[in-house]
Short mmCIF file of C-alpha atoms in Angstrom, two decimals:
data_model
loop_
_atom_site.label_atom_id
_atom_site.label_comp_id
_atom_site.label_asym_id
_atom_site.label_seq_id
_atom_site.Cartn_x
_atom_site.Cartn_y
_atom_site.Cartn_z
CA MET A 1 -0.23 -0.20 -0.22
CA ARG A 2 1.47 3.17 -0.89
CA VAL A 3 0.28 6.57 0.99
CA GLU A 4 0.85 9.98 -0.98
CA GLN A 5 -0.23 13.50 0.15
CA THR A 6 -1.42 15.26 -2.48
CA GLY A 7 -2.75 18.23 -0.80
CA PRO A 8 -2.47 19.93 2.37
CA ARG A 9 -5.44 17.84 3.84
CA THR A 10 -5.65 15.30 0.54
CA PHE A 11 -3.75 11.87 0.64
CA THR A 12 -3.68 9.28 -2.07
CA VAL A 13 -4.09 5.46 -1.10
CA GLU A 14 -2.98 2.68 -3.83
CA PHE A 15 -3.33 -0.84 -3.62
CA VAL A 16 -1.29 -3.12 -5.61
CA ASP A 17 -3.88 -5.42 -6.40
CA GLU A 18 -6.74 -6.78 -4.98
CA ALA A 19 -5.26 -8.65 -2.19
CA GLU A 20 -3.49 -5.84 -0.56
CA LEU A 21 -7.06 -4.21 -0.61
CA ARG A 22 -8.77 -7.14 1.28
CA ALA A 23 -5.92 -7.14 3.76
CA GLU A 24 -6.33 -3.55 4.42
CA GLU A 25 -9.97 -3.81 4.72
CA ARG A 26 -9.61 -6.82 7.27
CA ALA A 27 -7.27 -4.87 9.36
CA ASN A 28 -8.80 -1.25 9.02
CA LEU A 29 -11.38 -1.00 6.58
CA SER A 30 -13.98 -3.37 8.29
CA VAL A 31 -14.28 -0.62 10.98
CA GLY A 32 -14.71 2.04 8.86
CA GLY A 33 -10.88 3.78 9.37
CA LEU A 34 -7.88 3.58 7.64
CA PHE A 35 -4.06 4.09 8.90
CA LEU A 36 -2.09 6.33 7.13
CA ARG A 37 1.71 4.72 6.56
CA SER A 38 4.12 7.51 7.10
CA ALA A 39 1.66 10.37 6.86
CA GLU A 40 2.50 13.45 8.26
CA PRO A 41 0.65 13.99 11.86
CA LEU A 42 -2.23 16.49 11.59
CA PRO A 43 -4.41 17.89 14.71
CA PRO A 44 -6.95 15.54 15.92
CA PHE A 45 -10.66 16.29 13.41
CA THR A 46 -9.19 17.22 11.34
CA ALA A 47 -11.14 17.01 8.02
CA VAL A 48 -9.30 15.32 5.21
CA THR A 49 -9.65 13.62 1.77
CA VAL A 50 -8.52 10.14 0.96
CA GLN A 51 -8.63 8.77 -2.34
CA LEU A 52 -8.58 4.95 -2.86
CA GLN A 53 -7.84 3.29 -5.76
CA LEU A 54 -6.00 -0.39 -7.31
CA ALA A 55 -2.87 0.10 -9.32
CA GLY A 56 -4.01 1.15 -12.28
CA ASN A 57 -7.50 2.28 -11.77
CA ARG A 58 -9.71 5.53 -11.18
CA PRO A 59 -9.30 6.62 -7.80
CA VAL A 60 -12.50 6.90 -5.84
CA ALA A 61 -12.65 9.97 -2.88
CA ALA A 62 -13.77 9.41 0.76
CA ALA A 63 -14.39 12.10 3.48
CA ALA A 64 -12.48 11.26 6.27
CA GLN A 65 -11.46 12.83 9.82
CA VAL A 66 -8.06 12.51 11.39
CA VAL A 67 -8.32 10.50 15.43
CA GLY A 68 -5.01 9.83 15.96
CA ALA A 69 -1.38 10.00 15.11
CA PRO A 70 -0.33 7.33 16.26
CA ALA A 71 3.62 5.97 15.75
CA GLY A 72 4.66 5.70 12.03
CA GLY A 73 1.63 7.66 10.62
CA LEU A 74 -2.08 9.35 10.50
CA ALA A 75 -5.54 7.23 11.69
CA VAL A 76 -8.28 8.62 10.14
CA GLN A 77 -12.30 7.65 10.48
CA LEU A 78 -14.05 7.50 7.17
CA ALA A 79 -17.13 8.64 6.71
CA GLY A 80 -19.66 6.28 5.25
CA SER A 81 -19.81 2.60 5.30
CA GLY A 82 -15.92 0.74 4.74
CA ALA A 83 -17.63 -2.49 2.99
CA ASP A 84 -19.33 -0.02 0.20
CA LEU A 85 -15.88 2.22 -0.14
CA VAL A 86 -13.82 -1.48 -0.88
CA ALA A 87 -17.22 -2.26 -3.17
CA ALA A 88 -16.04 1.33 -5.21
CA VAL A 89 -12.47 0.79 -5.60
CA LEU A 90 -12.93 -2.32 -7.04
CA ALA A 91 -15.93 -1.10 -9.74
CA ALA A 92 -13.75 1.53 -10.70
CA PRO A 93 -13.09 1.55 -14.23
CA PRO A 94 -9.27 1.52 -15.76
CA ALA A 95 -7.48 5.12 -15.32
CA VAL A 96 -6.46 4.17 -18.83
CA ILE A 97 -7.78 2.00 -21.35
CA ALA A 98 -6.16 -0.94 -21.89
CA THR A 99 -6.88 -4.67 -22.71
CA ALA A 100 -8.00 -6.65 -19.77
CA ALA A 101 -5.44 -9.48 -18.10
CA PRO A 102 -7.64 -12.86 -17.80
CA ALA A 103 -8.59 -13.12 -13.80
CA ASP A 104 -6.42 -15.48 -12.05
CA GLU A 105 -8.56 -18.30 -11.39
CA GLY A 106 -6.49 -20.00 -8.90
CA ALA A 107 -6.28 -17.15 -6.03
CA THR A 108 -8.24 -17.40 -3.34
CA GLU A 109 -9.49 -15.84 -0.60
CA PRO A 110 -7.55 -16.39 2.71
CA ASP A 111 -9.24 -18.51 5.62
CA GLU A 112 -10.73 -16.44 8.54
CA SER A 113 -12.11 -19.19 10.36
CA ALA A 114 -8.94 -19.21 13.04
CA GLY A 115 -10.06 -15.57 13.67
CA GLU A 116 -13.16 -16.18 14.46
CA SER A 117 -12.76 -18.87 16.60
CA THR A 118 -10.49 -16.28 18.90
CA THR A 119 -12.20 -14.35 21.64
CA LEU A 120 -12.78 -10.30 21.50
CA TRP A 121 -9.83 -9.96 24.09
CA GLU A 122 -7.41 -11.85 22.05
CA ARG A 123 -8.54 -10.11 18.94
CA LEU A 124 -8.05 -6.81 20.90
CA ARG A 125 -4.59 -8.07 22.19
CA GLY A 126 -3.46 -8.96 18.52
CA MET A 127 -4.32 -5.36 16.82
CA THR A 128 -1.71 -2.62 16.38
CA PRO A 129 -2.65 0.97 18.30
CA PRO A 130 -3.40 2.09 15.02
CA GLN A 131 -6.25 -0.66 14.76
CA LYS A 132 -7.34 -0.06 18.29
CA ILE A 133 -7.56 3.78 17.51
CA LEU A 134 -9.64 3.46 14.33
CA LEU A 135 -12.00 0.76 15.85
CA ALA A 136 -12.55 3.19 19.38
CA PRO A 137 -15.19 5.96 17.68
CA ARG A 138 -17.29 2.74 16.45
CA ALA A 139 -17.24 -0.19 18.65
CA ASP A 140 -20.10 -2.09 20.93
CA ARG A 141 -20.49 -1.67 24.65
CA VAL A 142 -18.65 -4.72 25.27
CA THR A 143 -15.57 -3.85 23.24
CA ARG A 144 -15.34 -0.19 24.53
CA ALA A 145 -15.40 -1.94 28.02
CA LEU A 146 -12.25 -3.82 26.99
CA LEU A 147 -10.90 -0.41 25.20
CA LEU A 148 -10.65 1.67 28.36
CA GLN A 149 -8.74 -0.62 29.75
CA ASP A 150 -6.00 0.02 27.35
CA SER A 151 -3.08 2.03 28.60
CA ASP A 152 -2.64 3.99 24.82
CA PRO A 153 -3.85 7.49 25.95
CA GLN A 154 -4.68 7.77 22.20
CA VAL A 155 -7.08 4.65 22.36
CA LEU A 156 -8.72 6.61 25.19
CA PHE A 157 -9.68 9.86 23.25
CA ALA A 158 -10.54 7.74 20.99
CA LEU A 159 -13.27 6.16 22.40
CA LEU A 160 -14.78 9.43 23.33
CA ARG A 161 -15.56 10.05 19.94
CA ASN A 162 -17.94 7.39 20.07
CA PRO A 163 -21.82 8.83 19.65
CA ARG A 164 -22.64 5.77 21.67
CA LEU A 165 -20.58 6.43 25.02
CA SER A 166 -22.68 6.08 27.96
CA LEU A 167 -22.07 8.76 31.26
CA ASP A 168 -20.87 6.12 33.21
CA GLU A 169 -18.40 5.31 30.44
CA VAL A 170 -17.34 8.82 30.29
CA VAL A 171 -17.05 8.75 34.21
CA ARG A 172 -14.65 5.55 33.53
CA ALA A 173 -12.77 7.59 30.84
CA ALA A 174 -12.26 9.93 33.42
CA LYS A 175 -11.13 8.55 36.23
CA SER A 176 -8.74 6.73 33.91
CA SER A 177 -4.98 6.92 34.76
CA PHE A 178 -4.52 6.89 30.96
CA LEU A 179 -6.25 10.21 30.73
CA SER A 180 -4.30 12.78 28.67
CA PHE A 181 -4.64 16.65 28.15
CA GLN A 182 -6.70 16.36 25.30
CA ALA A 183 -8.75 13.94 26.29
CA VAL A 184 -9.89 16.54 29.65
CA GLU A 185 -10.12 19.20 26.98
CA LEU A 186 -12.50 17.36 25.35
CA ILE A 187 -14.52 15.95 27.92
CA LEU A 188 -14.93 19.78 29.17
CA LYS A 189 -16.16 21.31 26.22
CA THR A 190 -18.96 18.12 25.75
CA GLY A 191 -21.86 19.83 27.18
CA PRO A 192 -23.90 16.66 28.47
CA TRP A 193 -20.51 15.39 30.11
CA VAL A 194 -19.50 18.28 31.55
CA ALA A 195 -22.57 19.20 33.24
CA ASN A 196 -22.80 15.72 34.86
CA LEU A 197 -21.24 15.74 38.53
CA ASP A 198 -19.95 12.66 38.76
CA VAL A 199 -17.65 13.62 35.39
CA ARG A 200 -15.99 16.63 37.15
CA LEU A 201 -15.68 14.77 40.37
CA ALA A 202 -14.03 12.30 38.56
CA LEU A 203 -11.69 14.71 36.25
CA ILE A 204 -10.62 16.82 39.66
CA HIS A 205 -9.56 13.81 41.66
CA ASN A 206 -7.86 12.30 38.78
CA PRO A 207 -4.21 13.15 39.25
CA LYS A 208 -3.82 13.36 35.47
CA THR A 209 -6.48 15.93 35.13
CA PRO A 210 -3.79 19.22 34.59
CA LEU A 211 -4.23 21.85 37.66
CA PRO A 212 -5.77 24.81 35.21
CA PHE A 213 -9.00 21.91 34.23
CA ALA A 214 -9.01 21.19 37.80
CA LEU A 215 -9.10 24.92 38.75
CA ARG A 216 -11.73 25.45 36.57
CA ILE A 217 -13.86 22.35 37.90
CA LEU A 218 -13.76 23.86 41.04
CA PRO A 219 -16.23 26.27 41.53
CA THR A 220 -18.57 24.13 40.13
CA LEU A 221 -18.74 21.66 42.90
CA PRO A 222 -21.09 22.00 45.46
CA ASP A 223 -19.83 22.67 49.09
CA ASN A 224 -19.22 19.52 50.90
CA GLU A 225 -17.31 18.56 47.83
CA VAL A 226 -14.98 21.80 48.05
CA ARG A 227 -14.67 21.23 51.96
CA ALA A 228 -13.12 17.76 51.05
CA ILE A 229 -10.95 18.69 48.77
CA ALA A 230 -9.88 21.80 50.96
CA LYS A 231 -9.55 18.55 53.70
CA GLY A 232 -7.13 16.78 51.96
CA ALA A 233 -8.71 15.33 49.00
CA ALA A 234 -6.84 17.42 46.75
CA THR A 235 -4.13 16.00 43.60
CA SER A 236 -1.78 19.16 44.61
CA MET A 237 -1.73 21.52 46.94
CA ALA A 238 -2.36 24.70 44.64
CA LEU A 239 -5.34 22.80 44.21
CA LYS A 240 -5.90 22.24 48.00
CA GLN A 241 -5.21 25.83 48.31
CA ALA A 242 -7.87 27.01 45.84
CA ALA A 243 -10.54 25.00 47.78
CA LEU A 244 -9.42 25.82 51.08
CA ARG A 245 -9.77 29.94 49.83
CA ARG A 246 -13.28 29.04 48.43
CA VAL A 247 -14.44 27.49 52.17
CA GLN A 248 -13.11 30.49 53.85
CA GLY A 249 -15.15 32.78 51.54
CA GLY A 250 -11.78 34.24 49.85
#
């Protein structure tokens, strides 16, 4: 698979043949994502265009959004169905008129029966970080429960992009020891989440929450919670002192 950046936010991905395309489908496209190897990093949520093509065929353009920048490339979430995109790439006409080569009748699809027998946990353990980042925004609840235990902060951040995430899952994410600056910022920018007291308490009691964010949360807490922080339930001396000033009316 050859990745070329053809514009500031445009990438062309060329597959040598159908077998290589199918391999990428099993790895990433089946969950609606794509890992652009060797691509320059872009900020999360950046809208990009990805053009996929088989060698010698016309490209098929797809809208996508950056969900992470793991080492070695860029993880993007594609709009629409990965299966539909693969079908469109396979159906794309040649870029130039040429005599069609005879089909290889001996070619066979890889046997995936072994993969079906593995448990979900085993499949996740076998995934690379980019694959998990691509899976997270579309994962079901059972898969999300396992991904919430992952030690990669980018996986946790990608999980917060899942539209089916429940409040109890957000609380678990806010308590995570793998919480990142970007994840805290996203939670605080999401109205229904930051309006929930349990979410705010999880953040302010998490040592991973940067102090400026914790100080922003403090005035929104009930007095009894502020008193508890002032008495020693703070993650830093600066936070404790801020809570003491509020208790004392300063």
